[in-house]
Amino acid sequence: MSRRTDLRFRATTAFQRRLNPILRRLPLQTVLETTGRVSGLPRRTPVGGRRVGGSFWLVSEFGERSQYVRNIKADPSVRVRIRGRWHAGTAHLMPEDDPVARLRKLPRVNSLGVRALGTNLLTVRVDLEA
């Protein structure tokens, strides 16, 4: 990883650590809940994405470096809060999917941020339980 990419990752992560606790408390903010791979505790991360049928799609701006992606790899059982309502599901990492094309189909504001700050985009699909 280049020095510039590492600095971008560090700066974005520091910013998100301060902003995410506020965002995840907002009732209409979409939130992904994973299980901590070491602690076993619930970990909630505000995300941007879109529900399409029985699936929820999002793009991780740092791919497999994202903590929630690491948690998904350890335990793909997740919950997603969409419009204030929790949905259980199973997350799937989609490295074969084109994340840039996927971002064009997702909410514009979040997609702009992911494209601007991201260094290693990775699509994630959550198959929601009925």
PDB file of C-alpha atoms in Angstrom:
ATOM      1  CA  MET A   1       0.000   0.000   0.000  1.00  0.00           C
ATOM      2  CA  SER A   2       1.366   3.405  -0.963  1.00  0.00           C
ATOM      3  CA  ARG A   3       2.081   6.087   1.605  1.00  0.00           C
ATOM      4  CA  ARG A   4      -0.656   8.305   0.149  1.00  0.00           C
ATOM      5  CA  THR A   5      -3.236   5.497   0.329  1.00  0.00           C
ATOM      6  CA  ASP A   6      -2.249   4.744   3.909  1.00  0.00           C
ATOM      7  CA  LEU A   7      -2.571   8.414   4.894  1.00  0.00           C
ATOM      8  CA  ARG A   8      -6.019   8.596   3.266  1.00  0.00           C
ATOM      9  CA  PHE A   9      -7.078   5.452   5.139  1.00  0.00           C
ATOM     10  CA  ARG A  10      -5.849   6.845   8.474  1.00  0.00           C
ATOM     11  CA  ALA A  11      -7.453  10.258   7.983  1.00  0.00           C
ATOM     12  CA  THR A  12     -10.797   8.789   6.932  1.00  0.00           C
ATOM     13  CA  THR A  13     -10.782   6.280   9.782  1.00  0.00           C
ATOM     14  CA  ALA A  14     -10.026   9.016  12.343  1.00  0.00           C
ATOM     15  CA  PHE A  15     -12.870  11.142  10.952  1.00  0.00           C
ATOM     16  CA  GLN A  16     -15.295   8.202  10.962  1.00  0.00           C
ATOM     17  CA  ARG A  17     -14.434   7.303  14.560  1.00  0.00           C
ATOM     18  CA  ARG A  18     -15.713  10.720  15.609  1.00  0.00           C
ATOM     19  CA  LEU A  19     -18.713  10.908  13.283  1.00  0.00           C
ATOM     20  CA  ASN A  20     -20.033   7.321  13.387  1.00  0.00           C
ATOM     21  CA  PRO A  21     -21.179   7.361  17.055  1.00  0.00           C
ATOM     22  CA  ILE A  22     -23.411  10.322  16.201  1.00  0.00           C
ATOM     23  CA  LEU A  23     -24.721   8.931  12.903  1.00  0.00           C
ATOM     24  CA  ARG A  24     -25.632   5.486  14.219  1.00  0.00           C
ATOM     25  CA  ARG A  25     -27.954   7.096  16.791  1.00  0.00           C
ATOM     26  CA  LEU A  26     -30.016   8.873  14.138  1.00  0.00           C
ATOM     27  CA  PRO A  27     -33.272   6.907  13.764  1.00  0.00           C
ATOM     28  CA  LEU A  28     -33.386   6.917   9.957  1.00  0.00           C
ATOM     29  CA  GLN A  29     -29.661   6.315   9.353  1.00  0.00           C
ATOM     30  CA  THR A  30     -28.976   2.936   7.757  1.00  0.00           C
ATOM     31  CA  VAL A  31     -26.799   0.881  10.114  1.00  0.00           C
ATOM     32  CA  LEU A  32     -25.001  -2.433   9.605  1.00  0.00           C
ATOM     33  CA  GLU A  33     -24.603  -4.553  12.744  1.00  0.00           C
ATOM     34  CA  THR A  34     -21.922  -7.224  12.714  1.00  0.00           C
ATOM     35  CA  THR A  35     -20.514  -9.397  15.488  1.00  0.00           C
ATOM     36  CA  GLY A  36     -17.009  -8.444  16.597  1.00  0.00           C
ATOM     37  CA  ARG A  37     -14.616 -11.159  15.467  1.00  0.00           C
ATOM     38  CA  VAL A  38     -12.567 -10.933  18.693  1.00  0.00           C
ATOM     39  CA  SER A  39     -14.974  -9.547  21.295  1.00  0.00           C
ATOM     40  CA  GLY A  40     -18.166 -11.249  20.114  1.00  0.00           C
ATOM     41  CA  LEU A  41     -20.006  -7.994  20.829  1.00  0.00           C
ATOM     42  CA  PRO A  42     -22.367  -6.260  18.400  1.00  0.00           C
ATOM     43  CA  ARG A  43     -20.621  -3.624  16.265  1.00  0.00           C
ATOM     44  CA  ARG A  44     -22.753  -0.997  14.541  1.00  0.00           C
ATOM     45  CA  THR A  45     -21.546   0.957  11.542  1.00  0.00           C
ATOM     46  CA  PRO A  46     -23.507   3.625   9.645  1.00  0.00           C
ATOM     47  CA  VAL A  47     -23.533   2.702   5.961  1.00  0.00           C
ATOM     48  CA  GLY A  48     -25.058   3.893   2.740  1.00  0.00           C
ATOM     49  CA  GLY A  49     -26.711   1.445   0.443  1.00  0.00           C
ATOM     50  CA  ARG A  50     -29.988   0.404  -1.050  1.00  0.00           C
ATOM     51  CA  ARG A  51     -32.467  -2.393  -0.635  1.00  0.00           C
ATOM     52  CA  VAL A  52     -33.202  -4.167  -3.900  1.00  0.00           C
ATOM     53  CA  GLY A  53     -35.868  -6.837  -3.482  1.00  0.00           C
ATOM     54  CA  GLY A  54     -34.744  -9.190  -0.717  1.00  0.00           C
ATOM     55  CA  SER A  55     -31.161  -7.914  -0.620  1.00  0.00           C
ATOM     56  CA  PHE A  56     -29.361  -4.864   0.711  1.00  0.00           C
ATOM     57  CA  TRP A  57     -26.351  -3.656  -1.312  1.00  0.00           C
ATOM     58  CA  LEU A  58     -23.471  -1.458  -0.126  1.00  0.00           C
ATOM     59  CA  VAL A  59     -19.894  -0.698  -1.097  1.00  0.00           C
ATOM     60  CA  SER A  60     -17.058  -0.692   1.448  1.00  0.00           C
ATOM     61  CA  GLU A  61     -14.597   2.119   0.744  1.00  0.00           C
ATOM     62  CA  PHE A  62     -11.617   0.216   2.145  1.00  0.00           C
ATOM     63  CA  GLY A  63     -12.526  -3.294   1.077  1.00  0.00           C
ATOM     64  CA  GLU A  64     -11.076  -5.989   3.283  1.00  0.00           C
ATOM     65  CA  ARG A  65      -9.336  -3.398   5.492  1.00  0.00           C
ATOM     66  CA  SER A  66     -12.729  -2.253   6.819  1.00  0.00           C
ATOM     67  CA  GLN A  67     -13.408  -3.616  10.282  1.00  0.00           C
ATOM     68  CA  TYR A  68     -16.984  -4.550   9.417  1.00  0.00           C
ATOM     69  CA  VAL A  69     -15.762  -6.516   6.390  1.00  0.00           C
ATOM     70  CA  ARG A  70     -13.315  -8.402   8.628  1.00  0.00           C
ATOM     71  CA  ASN A  71     -16.201  -9.121  11.004  1.00  0.00           C
ATOM     72  CA  ILE A  72     -18.354 -10.376   8.105  1.00  0.00           C
ATOM     73  CA  LYS A  73     -15.572 -12.744   7.043  1.00  0.00           C
ATOM     74  CA  ALA A  74     -15.549 -14.208  10.567  1.00  0.00           C
ATOM     75  CA  ASP A  75     -19.363 -14.339  10.917  1.00  0.00           C
ATOM     76  CA  PRO A  76     -21.614 -13.403   7.972  1.00  0.00           C
ATOM     77  CA  SER A  77     -24.774 -13.210  10.126  1.00  0.00           C
ATOM     78  CA  VAL A  78     -25.653  -9.516  10.312  1.00  0.00           C
ATOM     79  CA  ARG A  79     -28.524  -7.133  10.911  1.00  0.00           C
ATOM     80  CA  VAL A  80     -29.317  -4.015   8.894  1.00  0.00           C
ATOM     81  CA  ARG A  81     -31.423  -1.127  10.161  1.00  0.00           C
ATOM     82  CA  ILE A  82     -33.296   0.329   7.199  1.00  0.00           C
ATOM     83  CA  ARG A  83     -35.654   3.268   7.796  1.00  0.00           C
ATOM     84  CA  GLY A  84     -35.673   2.553  11.525  1.00  0.00           C
ATOM     85  CA  ARG A  85     -36.474  -1.166  11.256  1.00  0.00           C
ATOM     86  CA  TRP A  86     -34.008  -4.013  11.873  1.00  0.00           C
ATOM     87  CA  HIS A  87     -33.670  -6.870   9.373  1.00  0.00           C
ATOM     88  CA  ALA A  88     -31.581 -10.003   9.953  1.00  0.00           C
ATOM     89  CA  GLY A  89     -29.570 -11.346   7.057  1.00  0.00           C
ATOM     90  CA  THR A  90     -26.459 -13.027   5.727  1.00  0.00           C
ATOM     91  CA  ALA A  91     -23.701 -10.877   4.240  1.00  0.00           C
ATOM     92  CA  HIS A  92     -21.710 -11.889   1.166  1.00  0.00           C
ATOM     93  CA  LEU A  93     -18.538 -10.219  -0.060  1.00  0.00           C
ATOM     94  CA  MET A  94     -18.741  -9.737  -3.827  1.00  0.00           C
ATOM     95  CA  PRO A  95     -15.199  -9.191  -5.180  1.00  0.00           C
ATOM     96  CA  GLU A  96     -16.359 -10.105  -8.703  1.00  0.00           C
ATOM     97  CA  ASP A  97     -18.931  -7.270  -8.726  1.00  0.00           C
ATOM     98  CA  ASP A  98     -17.929  -3.891 -10.212  1.00  0.00           C
ATOM     99  CA  PRO A  99     -18.112  -1.543  -7.184  1.00  0.00           C
ATOM    100  CA  VAL A 100     -17.930   1.642  -9.283  1.00  0.00           C
ATOM    101  CA  ALA A 101     -20.909   0.532 -11.371  1.00  0.00           C
ATOM    102  CA  ARG A 102     -22.688  -0.534  -8.178  1.00  0.00           C
ATOM    103  CA  LEU A 103     -22.154   2.910  -6.626  1.00  0.00           C
ATOM    104  CA  ARG A 104     -24.047   4.457  -9.553  1.00  0.00           C
ATOM    105  CA  LYS A 105     -27.122   2.501  -8.404  1.00  0.00           C
ATOM    106  CA  LEU A 106     -26.813   3.467  -4.730  1.00  0.00           C
ATOM    107  CA  PRO A 107     -27.770   6.727  -2.968  1.00  0.00           C
ATOM    108  CA  ARG A 108     -25.797   9.574  -4.497  1.00  0.00           C
ATOM    109  CA  VAL A 109     -24.489  11.374  -1.380  1.00  0.00           C
ATOM    110  CA  ASN A 110     -22.922   8.286   0.179  1.00  0.00           C
ATOM    111  CA  SER A 111     -21.624   7.094  -3.189  1.00  0.00           C
ATOM    112  CA  LEU A 112     -19.755  10.356  -3.733  1.00  0.00           C
ATOM    113  CA  GLY A 113     -18.087   9.993  -0.334  1.00  0.00           C
ATOM    114  CA  VAL A 114     -17.124   6.384  -0.940  1.00  0.00           C
ATOM    115  CA  ARG A 115     -15.651   7.223  -4.353  1.00  0.00           C
ATOM    116  CA  ALA A 116     -13.778  10.246  -2.995  1.00  0.00           C
ATOM    117  CA  LEU A 117     -12.359   8.573   0.119  1.00  0.00           C
ATOM    118  CA  GLY A 118     -12.172   4.945  -0.914  1.00  0.00           C
ATOM    119  CA  THR A 119      -9.004   3.204  -1.945  1.00  0.00           C
ATOM    120  CA  ASN A 120     -10.028  -0.415  -2.365  1.00  0.00           C
ATOM    121  CA  LEU A 121     -13.750  -0.652  -3.082  1.00  0.00           C
ATOM    122  CA  LEU A 122     -15.604  -3.891  -2.340  1.00  0.00           C
ATOM    123  CA  THR A 123     -19.282  -4.665  -2.906  1.00  0.00           C
ATOM    124  CA  VAL A 124     -21.214  -6.310  -0.073  1.00  0.00           C
ATOM    125  CA  ARG A 125     -24.633  -7.931  -0.518  1.00  0.00           C
ATOM    126  CA  VAL A 126     -26.803  -8.783   2.472  1.00  0.00           C
ATOM    127  CA  ASP A 127     -29.518 -11.356   1.775  1.00  0.00           C
ATOM    128  CA  LEU A 128     -32.327 -10.354   4.129  1.00  0.00           C
ATOM    129  CA  GLU A 129     -34.487 -12.911   5.883  1.00  0.00           C
ATOM    130  CA  ALA A 130     -38.198 -12.768   5.077  1.00  0.00           C
TER     131      ALA A 130
END
